[in-house]
mmCIF file of N, CA and C in Angstrom:
data_model
loop_
_atom_site.group_PDB
_atom_site.id
_atom_site.type_symbol
_atom_site.label_atom_id
_atom_site.label_comp_id
_atom_site.label_asym_id
_atom_site.label_seq_id
_atom_site.Cartn_x
_atom_site.Cartn_y
_atom_site.Cartn_z
ATOM 1 N N MET A 1 40.660 -200.175 -162.465
ATOM 2 C CA MET A 1 40.182 -200.586 -161.173
ATOM 3 C C MET A 1 39.903 -202.090 -161.200
ATOM 4 N N GLY A 2 40.356 -202.780 -160.187
ATOM 5 C CA GLY A 2 40.188 -204.234 -160.131
ATOM 6 C C GLY A 2 38.873 -204.638 -159.497
ATOM 7 N N GLU A 3 38.292 -205.675 -160.068
ATOM 8 C CA GLU A 3 37.075 -206.236 -159.481
ATOM 9 C C GLU A 3 37.461 -207.267 -158.439
ATOM 10 N N LYS A 4 36.727 -207.271 -157.363
ATOM 11 C CA LYS A 4 36.971 -208.298 -156.342
ATOM 12 C C LYS A 4 36.380 -209.600 -156.852
ATOM 13 N N SER A 5 37.156 -210.633 -156.750
ATOM 14 C CA SER A 5 36.610 -211.920 -157.195
ATOM 15 C C SER A 5 35.696 -212.471 -156.102
ATOM 16 N N LYS A 6 34.596 -212.994 -156.584
ATOM 17 C CA LYS A 6 33.634 -213.558 -155.636
ATOM 18 C C LYS A 6 33.879 -215.053 -155.528
ATOM 19 N N LYS A 7 34.221 -215.457 -154.346
ATOM 20 C CA LYS A 7 34.454 -216.876 -154.125
ATOM 21 C C LYS A 7 33.126 -217.518 -153.740
ATOM 22 N N VAL A 8 32.762 -218.518 -154.501
ATOM 23 C CA VAL A 8 31.511 -219.224 -154.222
ATOM 24 C C VAL A 8 31.837 -220.439 -153.371
ATOM 25 N N THR A 9 31.191 -220.515 -152.249
ATOM 26 C CA THR A 9 31.386 -221.694 -151.397
ATOM 27 C C THR A 9 30.114 -222.515 -151.414
ATOM 28 N N GLU A 10 30.302 -223.791 -151.518
ATOM 29 C CA GLU A 10 29.166 -224.690 -151.533
ATOM 30 C C GLU A 10 28.742 -224.963 -150.100
ATOM 31 N N THR A 11 27.459 -224.915 -149.899
ATOM 32 C CA THR A 11 26.945 -225.196 -148.559
ATOM 33 C C THR A 11 26.003 -226.394 -148.624
ATOM 34 N N THR A 12 26.577 -227.541 -148.853
ATOM 35 C CA THR A 12 25.772 -228.751 -148.872
ATOM 36 C C THR A 12 25.878 -229.439 -147.521
ATOM 37 N N VAL A 13 24.820 -230.050 -147.164
ATOM 38 C CA VAL A 13 24.794 -230.784 -145.902
ATOM 39 C C VAL A 13 25.301 -232.194 -146.179
ATOM 40 N N PRO A 14 26.307 -232.627 -145.454
ATOM 41 C CA PRO A 14 26.818 -233.981 -145.705
ATOM 42 C C PRO A 14 25.760 -235.027 -145.345
ATOM 43 N N GLU A 15 25.773 -236.110 -146.085
ATOM 44 C CA GLU A 15 24.843 -237.186 -145.807
ATOM 45 C C GLU A 15 25.210 -237.841 -144.489
ATOM 46 N N ARG A 16 24.184 -238.161 -143.706
ATOM 47 C CA ARG A 16 24.426 -238.822 -142.427
ATOM 48 C C ARG A 16 24.741 -240.289 -142.687
ATOM 49 N N ALA A 17 25.698 -240.780 -141.977
ATOM 50 C CA ALA A 17 26.044 -242.200 -142.097
ATOM 51 C C ALA A 17 24.884 -243.039 -141.580
ATOM 52 N N PRO A 18 24.744 -244.258 -142.088
ATOM 53 C CA PRO A 18 23.668 -245.125 -141.588
ATOM 54 C C PRO A 18 23.836 -245.382 -140.086
ATOM 55 N N LEU A 19 22.725 -245.524 -139.408
ATOM 56 C CA LEU A 19 22.769 -245.813 -137.975
ATOM 57 C C LEU A 19 23.266 -247.237 -137.742
ATOM 58 N N SER A 20 24.034 -247.416 -136.696
ATOM 59 C CA SER A 20 24.458 -248.760 -136.321
ATOM 60 C C SER A 20 23.241 -249.544 -135.843
ATOM 61 N N LYS A 21 23.380 -250.860 -135.782
ATOM 62 C CA LYS A 21 22.273 -251.696 -135.302
ATOM 63 C C LYS A 21 21.863 -251.275 -133.896
ATOM 64 N N ASP A 22 22.841 -251.041 -133.018
ATOM 65 C CA ASP A 22 22.525 -250.637 -131.646
ATOM 66 C C ASP A 22 21.785 -249.304 -131.616
ATOM 67 N N SER A 23 22.194 -248.373 -132.464
ATOM 68 C CA SER A 23 21.516 -247.071 -132.529
ATOM 69 C C SER A 23 20.092 -247.224 -133.050
ATOM 70 N N GLN A 24 19.913 -248.095 -134.040
ATOM 71 C CA GLN A 24 18.571 -248.343 -134.572
ATOM 72 C C GLN A 24 17.674 -248.939 -133.485
ATOM 73 N N ILE A 25 18.203 -249.884 -132.728
ATOM 74 C CA ILE A 25 17.424 -250.514 -131.660
ATOM 75 C C ILE A 25 17.058 -249.478 -130.600
ATOM 76 N N PHE A 26 18.027 -248.651 -130.212
ATOM 77 C CA PHE A 26 17.798 -247.615 -129.200
ATOM 78 C C PHE A 26 16.722 -246.637 -129.679
ATOM 79 N N LEU A 27 16.877 -246.139 -130.904
ATOM 80 C CA LEU A 27 15.910 -245.195 -131.457
ATOM 81 C C LEU A 27 14.551 -245.864 -131.650
ATOM 82 N N GLY A 28 14.547 -247.098 -132.143
ATOM 83 C CA GLY A 28 13.294 -247.822 -132.341
ATOM 84 C C GLY A 28 12.537 -248.019 -131.042
ATOM 85 N N ASN A 29 13.254 -248.311 -129.969
ATOM 86 C CA ASN A 29 12.649 -248.477 -128.648
ATOM 87 C C ASN A 29 11.968 -247.171 -128.234
ATOM 88 N N ARG A 30 12.678 -246.065 -128.416
ATOM 89 C CA ARG A 30 12.118 -244.756 -128.058
ATOM 90 C C ARG A 30 10.880 -244.440 -128.907
ATOM 91 N N LEU A 31 10.990 -244.676 -130.213
ATOM 92 C CA LEU A 31 9.874 -244.387 -131.111
ATOM 93 C C LEU A 31 8.675 -245.298 -130.831
ATOM 94 N N PHE A 32 8.935 -246.542 -130.436
ATOM 95 C CA PHE A 32 7.863 -247.480 -130.103
ATOM 96 C C PHE A 32 6.970 -246.878 -129.020
ATOM 97 N N SER A 33 7.588 -246.178 -128.066
ATOM 98 C CA SER A 33 6.823 -245.505 -127.014
ATOM 99 C C SER A 33 6.239 -244.189 -127.510
ATOM 100 N N GLU A 34 7.078 -243.358 -128.126
ATOM 101 C CA GLU A 34 6.643 -242.029 -128.561
ATOM 102 C C GLU A 34 5.518 -242.074 -129.580
ATOM 103 N N LYS A 35 5.558 -243.040 -130.470
ATOM 104 C CA LYS A 35 4.554 -243.130 -131.532
ATOM 105 C C LYS A 35 3.336 -243.940 -131.095
ATOM 106 N N THR A 36 3.256 -244.219 -129.829
ATOM 107 C CA THR A 36 2.126 -244.858 -129.133
ATOM 108 C C THR A 36 1.896 -246.340 -129.442
ATOM 109 N N CYS A 37 2.854 -247.020 -130.043
ATOM 110 C CA CYS A 37 2.710 -248.472 -130.263
ATOM 111 C C CYS A 37 2.511 -249.188 -128.922
ATOM 112 N N ILE A 38 3.221 -248.694 -127.897
ATOM 113 C CA ILE A 38 3.207 -249.302 -126.568
ATOM 114 C C ILE A 38 1.810 -249.254 -125.937
ATOM 115 N N THR A 39 0.946 -248.372 -126.421
ATOM 116 C CA THR A 39 -0.411 -248.283 -125.896
ATOM 117 C C THR A 39 -1.147 -249.611 -126.061
ATOM 118 N N CYS A 40 -0.925 -250.278 -127.192
ATOM 119 C CA CYS A 40 -1.640 -251.531 -127.480
ATOM 120 C C CYS A 40 -0.758 -252.775 -127.416
ATOM 121 N N HIS A 41 0.555 -252.598 -127.493
ATOM 122 C CA HIS A 41 1.453 -253.755 -127.564
ATOM 123 C C HIS A 41 2.495 -253.709 -126.449
ATOM 124 N N ASP A 42 2.372 -254.633 -125.500
ATOM 125 C CA ASP A 42 3.367 -254.818 -124.456
ATOM 126 C C ASP A 42 4.471 -255.716 -125.021
ATOM 127 N N VAL A 43 5.641 -255.667 -124.444
ATOM 128 C CA VAL A 43 6.738 -256.502 -124.910
ATOM 129 C C VAL A 43 6.439 -257.980 -124.685
ATOM 130 N N ASN A 44 5.991 -258.332 -123.482
ATOM 131 C CA ASN A 44 5.860 -259.746 -123.102
ATOM 132 C C ASN A 44 4.446 -260.305 -123.081
ATOM 133 N N LYS A 45 3.442 -259.467 -122.872
ATOM 134 C CA LYS A 45 2.093 -260.023 -122.704
ATOM 135 C C LYS A 45 1.090 -259.309 -123.608
ATOM 136 N N GLU A 46 -0.015 -260.010 -123.864
ATOM 137 C CA GLU A 46 -1.072 -259.432 -124.687
ATOM 138 C C GLU A 46 -1.710 -258.268 -123.950
ATOM 139 N N LYS A 47 -1.972 -257.213 -124.683
ATOM 140 C CA LYS A 47 -2.656 -256.035 -124.157
ATOM 141 C C LYS A 47 -3.897 -255.879 -125.022
ATOM 142 N N VAL A 48 -4.069 -254.761 -125.671
ATOM 143 C CA VAL A 48 -5.128 -254.613 -126.669
ATOM 144 C C VAL A 48 -4.798 -255.501 -127.872
ATOM 145 N N GLY A 49 -3.518 -255.524 -128.228
ATOM 146 C CA GLY A 49 -3.035 -256.361 -129.320
ATOM 147 C C GLY A 49 -2.027 -257.369 -128.810
ATOM 148 N N PRO A 50 -1.521 -258.208 -129.698
ATOM 149 C CA PRO A 50 -0.529 -259.217 -129.296
ATOM 150 C C PRO A 50 0.768 -258.579 -128.792
ATOM 151 N N SER A 51 1.521 -259.348 -128.007
ATOM 152 C CA SER A 51 2.802 -258.852 -127.499
ATOM 153 C C SER A 51 3.805 -258.732 -128.646
ATOM 154 N N VAL A 52 4.802 -257.899 -128.436
ATOM 155 C CA VAL A 52 5.844 -257.724 -129.451
ATOM 156 C C VAL A 52 6.563 -259.053 -129.685
ATOM 157 N N LYS A 53 6.830 -259.801 -128.609
ATOM 158 C CA LYS A 53 7.504 -261.101 -128.765
ATOM 159 C C LYS A 53 6.676 -262.048 -129.626
ATOM 160 N N GLU A 54 5.360 -262.089 -129.392
ATOM 161 C CA GLU A 54 4.490 -262.959 -130.195
ATOM 162 C C GLU A 54 4.488 -262.509 -131.659
ATOM 163 N N ILE A 55 4.355 -261.209 -131.858
ATOM 164 C CA ILE A 55 4.347 -260.668 -133.228
ATOM 165 C C ILE A 55 5.618 -261.082 -133.961
ATOM 166 N N MET A 56 6.758 -260.861 -133.337
ATOM 167 C CA MET A 56 8.018 -261.107 -134.029
ATOM 168 C C MET A 56 8.312 -262.595 -134.181
ATOM 169 N N THR A 57 7.828 -263.427 -133.256
ATOM 170 C CA THR A 57 7.978 -264.874 -133.419
ATOM 171 C C THR A 57 7.282 -265.312 -134.707
ATOM 172 N N ILE A 58 6.072 -264.831 -134.904
ATOM 173 C CA ILE A 58 5.304 -265.201 -136.099
ATOM 174 C C ILE A 58 5.933 -264.601 -137.355
ATOM 175 N N TYR A 59 6.367 -263.350 -137.278
ATOM 176 C CA TYR A 59 6.996 -262.718 -138.450
ATOM 177 C C TYR A 59 8.281 -263.440 -138.846
ATOM 178 N N LYS A 60 9.043 -263.886 -137.845
ATOM 179 C CA LYS A 60 10.277 -264.635 -138.144
ATOM 180 C C LYS A 60 9.937 -265.990 -138.768
ATOM 181 N N GLU A 61 8.940 -266.684 -138.197
ATOM 182 C CA GLU A 61 8.546 -268.007 -138.715
ATOM 183 C C GLU A 61 8.047 -267.924 -140.160
ATOM 184 N N LYS A 62 7.278 -266.884 -140.453
ATOM 185 C CA LYS A 62 6.650 -266.751 -141.765
ATOM 186 C C LYS A 62 7.432 -265.847 -142.715
ATOM 187 N N ASN A 63 8.622 -265.402 -142.265
ATOM 188 C CA ASN A 63 9.452 -264.509 -143.070
ATOM 189 C C ASN A 63 8.650 -263.279 -143.524
ATOM 190 N N GLY A 64 7.890 -262.711 -142.599
ATOM 191 C CA GLY A 64 7.047 -261.556 -142.896
ATOM 192 C C GLY A 64 7.820 -260.252 -142.896
ATOM 193 N N ASP A 65 7.211 -259.228 -143.437
ATOM 194 C CA ASP A 65 7.816 -257.894 -143.516
ATOM 195 C C ASP A 65 6.945 -256.931 -142.713
ATOM 196 N N ILE A 66 7.348 -256.671 -141.475
ATOM 197 C CA ILE A 66 6.556 -255.834 -140.578
ATOM 198 C C ILE A 66 6.436 -254.408 -141.098
ATOM 199 N N VAL A 67 7.477 -253.885 -141.743
ATOM 200 C CA VAL A 67 7.422 -252.518 -142.272
ATOM 201 C C VAL A 67 6.355 -252.428 -143.361
ATOM 202 N N SER A 68 6.315 -253.401 -144.246
ATOM 203 C CA SER A 68 5.283 -253.397 -145.294
ATOM 204 C C SER A 68 3.887 -253.431 -144.681
ATOM 205 N N PHE A 69 3.717 -254.237 -143.637
ATOM 206 C CA PHE A 69 2.421 -254.298 -142.964
ATOM 207 C C PHE A 69 2.055 -252.943 -142.369
ATOM 208 N N LEU A 70 3.011 -252.314 -141.674
ATOM 209 C CA LEU A 70 2.739 -251.022 -141.032
ATOM 210 C C LEU A 70 2.478 -249.913 -142.045
ATOM 211 N N LYS A 71 2.958 -250.105 -143.262
ATOM 212 C CA LYS A 71 2.697 -249.138 -144.331
ATOM 213 C C LYS A 71 1.413 -249.479 -145.091
ATOM 214 N N GLY A 72 0.719 -250.556 -144.696
ATOM 215 C CA GLY A 72 -0.523 -250.936 -145.347
ATOM 216 C C GLY A 72 -0.319 -251.682 -146.655
ATOM 217 N N LYS A 73 0.875 -252.251 -146.834
ATOM 218 C CA LYS A 73 1.197 -252.939 -148.089
ATOM 219 C C LYS A 73 1.309 -254.452 -147.934
ATOM 220 N N ALA A 74 0.926 -254.977 -146.773
ATOM 221 C CA ALA A 74 0.958 -256.430 -146.548
ATOM 222 C C ALA A 74 -0.212 -256.798 -145.641
ATOM 223 N N ASN A 75 -0.731 -257.977 -145.839
ATOM 224 C CA ASN A 75 -1.854 -258.461 -145.033
ATOM 225 C C ASN A 75 -1.391 -258.846 -143.632
ATOM 226 N N PRO A 76 -2.299 -258.771 -142.656
ATOM 227 C CA PRO A 76 -1.946 -259.200 -141.296
ATOM 228 C C PRO A 76 -1.678 -260.695 -141.258
ATOM 229 N N ILE A 77 -0.706 -261.087 -140.437
ATOM 230 C CA ILE A 77 -0.387 -262.515 -140.304
ATOM 231 C C ILE A 77 -0.377 -262.974 -138.844
ATOM 232 N N VAL A 78 -0.562 -262.064 -137.905
ATOM 233 C CA VAL A 78 -0.494 -262.452 -136.493
ATOM 234 C C VAL A 78 -1.901 -262.725 -135.968
ATOM 235 N N ASP A 79 -2.650 -261.698 -135.677
ATOM 236 C CA ASP A 79 -4.031 -261.864 -135.197
ATOM 237 C C ASP A 79 -4.939 -261.396 -136.327
ATOM 238 N N THR A 80 -5.572 -262.330 -136.995
ATOM 239 C CA THR A 80 -6.375 -261.990 -138.170
ATOM 240 C C THR A 80 -7.872 -261.950 -137.871
ATOM 241 N N THR A 81 -8.235 -261.878 -136.570
ATOM 242 C CA THR A 81 -9.651 -261.722 -136.240
ATOM 243 C C THR A 81 -10.107 -260.340 -136.718
ATOM 244 N N ALA A 82 -11.354 -260.267 -137.146
ATOM 245 C CA ALA A 82 -11.867 -259.034 -137.757
ATOM 246 C C ALA A 82 -11.698 -257.820 -136.848
ATOM 247 N N SER A 83 -11.944 -257.976 -135.556
ATOM 248 C CA SER A 83 -11.846 -256.831 -134.641
ATOM 249 C C SER A 83 -10.410 -256.320 -134.535
ATOM 250 N N GLN A 84 -9.440 -257.236 -134.441
ATOM 251 C CA GLN A 84 -8.029 -256.832 -134.357
ATOM 252 C C GLN A 84 -7.556 -256.201 -135.665
ATOM 253 N N VAL A 85 -7.967 -256.785 -136.782
ATOM 254 C CA VAL A 85 -7.584 -256.241 -138.085
ATOM 255 C C VAL A 85 -8.142 -254.824 -138.236
ATOM 256 N N ALA A 86 -9.376 -254.608 -137.788
ATOM 257 C CA ALA A 86 -10.003 -253.289 -137.884
ATOM 258 C C ALA A 86 -9.250 -252.250 -137.056
ATOM 259 N N ILE A 87 -8.843 -252.628 -135.851
ATOM 260 C CA ILE A 87 -8.092 -251.703 -134.993
ATOM 261 C C ILE A 87 -6.776 -251.324 -135.666
ATOM 262 N N MET A 88 -6.053 -252.331 -136.138
ATOM 263 C CA MET A 88 -4.749 -252.053 -136.744
ATOM 264 C C MET A 88 -4.896 -251.304 -138.061
ATOM 265 N N GLN A 89 -5.929 -251.614 -138.827
ATOM 266 C CA GLN A 89 -6.146 -250.906 -140.089
ATOM 267 C C GLN A 89 -6.424 -249.428 -139.830
ATOM 268 N N ALA A 90 -7.170 -249.129 -138.766
ATOM 269 C CA ALA A 90 -7.429 -247.731 -138.400
ATOM 270 C C ALA A 90 -6.119 -247.023 -138.067
ATOM 271 N N ASN A 91 -5.211 -247.729 -137.387
ATOM 272 C CA ASN A 91 -3.901 -247.142 -137.067
ATOM 273 C C ASN A 91 -3.060 -246.933 -138.321
ATOM 274 N N ILE A 92 -3.092 -247.912 -139.233
ATOM 275 C CA ILE A 92 -2.341 -247.809 -140.487
ATOM 276 C C ILE A 92 -2.859 -246.636 -141.309
ATOM 277 N N ASP A 93 -4.179 -246.482 -141.358
ATOM 278 C CA ASP A 93 -4.778 -245.377 -142.112
ATOM 279 C C ASP A 93 -4.651 -244.050 -141.381
ATOM 280 N N GLY A 94 -4.359 -244.103 -140.091
ATOM 281 C CA GLY A 94 -4.289 -242.889 -139.274
ATOM 282 C C GLY A 94 -2.864 -242.459 -138.989
ATOM 283 N N PHE A 95 -2.452 -242.605 -137.740
ATOM 284 C CA PHE A 95 -1.181 -242.035 -137.304
ATOM 285 C C PHE A 95 0.050 -242.659 -137.948
ATOM 286 N N LEU A 96 -0.030 -243.915 -138.389
ATOM 287 C CA LEU A 96 1.154 -244.544 -138.979
ATOM 288 C C LEU A 96 1.566 -243.886 -140.299
ATOM 289 N N LYS A 97 0.636 -243.218 -140.978
ATOM 290 C CA LYS A 97 0.965 -242.531 -142.232
ATOM 291 C C LYS A 97 1.955 -241.383 -141.992
ATOM 292 N N ASN A 98 2.003 -240.872 -140.763
ATOM 293 C CA ASN A 98 2.881 -239.748 -140.434
ATOM 294 C C ASN A 98 4.250 -240.180 -139.931
ATOM 295 N N ILE A 99 4.505 -241.468 -139.917
ATOM 296 C CA ILE A 99 5.791 -241.981 -139.455
ATOM 297 C C ILE A 99 6.635 -242.288 -140.691
ATOM 298 N N SER A 100 7.848 -241.747 -140.716
ATOM 299 C CA SER A 100 8.708 -241.910 -141.892
ATOM 300 C C SER A 100 9.157 -243.359 -142.065
ATOM 301 N N ASP A 101 9.588 -243.686 -143.279
ATOM 302 C CA ASP A 101 10.107 -245.031 -143.550
ATOM 303 C C ASP A 101 11.289 -245.339 -142.639
ATOM 304 N N GLU A 102 12.163 -244.354 -142.450
ATOM 305 C CA GLU A 102 13.335 -244.567 -141.601
ATOM 306 C C GLU A 102 12.918 -244.864 -140.161
ATOM 307 N N GLU A 103 11.918 -244.137 -139.660
ATOM 308 C CA GLU A 103 11.426 -244.393 -138.306
ATOM 309 C C GLU A 103 10.790 -245.782 -138.215
ATOM 310 N N LEU A 104 10.000 -246.160 -139.220
ATOM 311 C CA LEU A 104 9.391 -247.491 -139.217
ATOM 312 C C LEU A 104 10.457 -248.581 -139.219
ATOM 313 N N LYS A 105 11.538 -248.367 -139.964
ATOM 314 C CA LYS A 105 12.610 -249.365 -140.008
ATOM 315 C C LYS A 105 13.289 -249.496 -138.653
ATOM 316 N N THR A 106 13.473 -248.384 -137.940
ATOM 317 C CA THR A 106 14.105 -248.490 -136.617
ATOM 318 C C THR A 106 13.156 -249.157 -135.625
ATOM 319 N N ILE A 107 11.863 -248.883 -135.735
ATOM 320 C CA ILE A 107 10.889 -249.560 -134.871
ATOM 321 C C ILE A 107 10.920 -251.059 -135.149
ATOM 322 N N ALA A 108 10.965 -251.433 -136.422
ATOM 323 C CA ALA A 108 11.022 -252.852 -136.800
ATOM 324 C C ALA A 108 12.300 -253.502 -136.289
ATOM 325 N N THR A 109 13.418 -252.799 -136.351
ATOM 326 C CA THR A 109 14.685 -253.343 -135.847
ATOM 327 C C THR A 109 14.594 -253.573 -134.343
ATOM 328 N N TYR A 110 14.025 -252.618 -133.631
ATOM 329 C CA TYR A 110 13.814 -252.792 -132.195
ATOM 330 C C TYR A 110 12.938 -254.019 -131.930
ATOM 331 N N MET A 111 11.813 -254.122 -132.648
ATOM 332 C CA MET A 111 10.900 -255.243 -132.443
ATOM 333 C C MET A 111 11.584 -256.577 -132.739
ATOM 334 N N LEU A 112 12.407 -256.600 -133.757
ATOM 335 C CA LEU A 112 13.117 -257.812 -134.149
ATOM 336 C C LEU A 112 14.069 -258.292 -133.052
ATOM 337 N N HIS A 113 14.613 -257.372 -132.299
ATOM 338 C CA HIS A 113 15.610 -257.710 -131.267
ATOM 339 C C HIS A 113 15.051 -257.603 -129.845
ATOM 340 N N VAL A 114 13.746 -257.420 -129.707
ATOM 341 C CA VAL A 114 13.155 -257.216 -128.381
ATOM 342 C C VAL A 114 13.343 -258.430 -127.471
ATOM 343 N N ASP A 115 13.369 -259.638 -128.047
ATOM 344 C CA ASP A 115 13.557 -260.829 -127.213
ATOM 345 C C ASP A 115 14.955 -260.877 -126.601
ATOM 346 N N GLU A 116 15.956 -260.327 -127.304
ATOM 347 C CA GLU A 116 17.321 -260.277 -126.761
ATOM 348 C C GLU A 116 17.399 -259.235 -125.630
ATOM 349 N N LEU A 117 16.629 -258.149 -125.769
ATOM 350 C CA LEU A 117 16.669 -257.072 -124.791
ATOM 351 C C LEU A 117 15.846 -257.389 -123.557
ATOM 352 N N ASN A 118 14.858 -258.257 -123.707
ATOM 353 C CA ASN A 118 13.934 -258.578 -122.614
ATOM 354 C C ASN A 118 13.775 -260.075 -122.445
ATOM 355 N N PRO A 119 14.859 -260.756 -122.070
ATOM 356 C CA PRO A 119 14.717 -262.206 -121.885
ATOM 357 C C PRO A 119 13.761 -262.482 -120.728
ATOM 358 N N GLU A 120 13.073 -263.598 -120.839
ATOM 359 C CA GLU A 120 12.099 -263.918 -119.782
ATOM 360 C C GLU A 120 12.750 -264.412 -118.515
#
């Protein structure tokens, strides 16, 4: 009597290709709202915190790493007043811990290109 041969098929999930710059900006824009960054940071004007344009102008000038800051691994370089630092530190210690590195990178990409998307 013959045994049926068992064919083993691999069921691996293919790796997703990296997102294009436009896709990162689109997703970052959405996440900026969904993850409540927009609550304190307007694109063009100061709200509770500095505007995104102001933040990114300073980060570009000082060659800063916004992702490292949002992960709590870099000191603030935009508004270093104690009250603003305390607010942002609470966010870093709170809800930002639940945002993945990939999501933070897309938010940073959006912020980096916000001036192109929202010319004055």
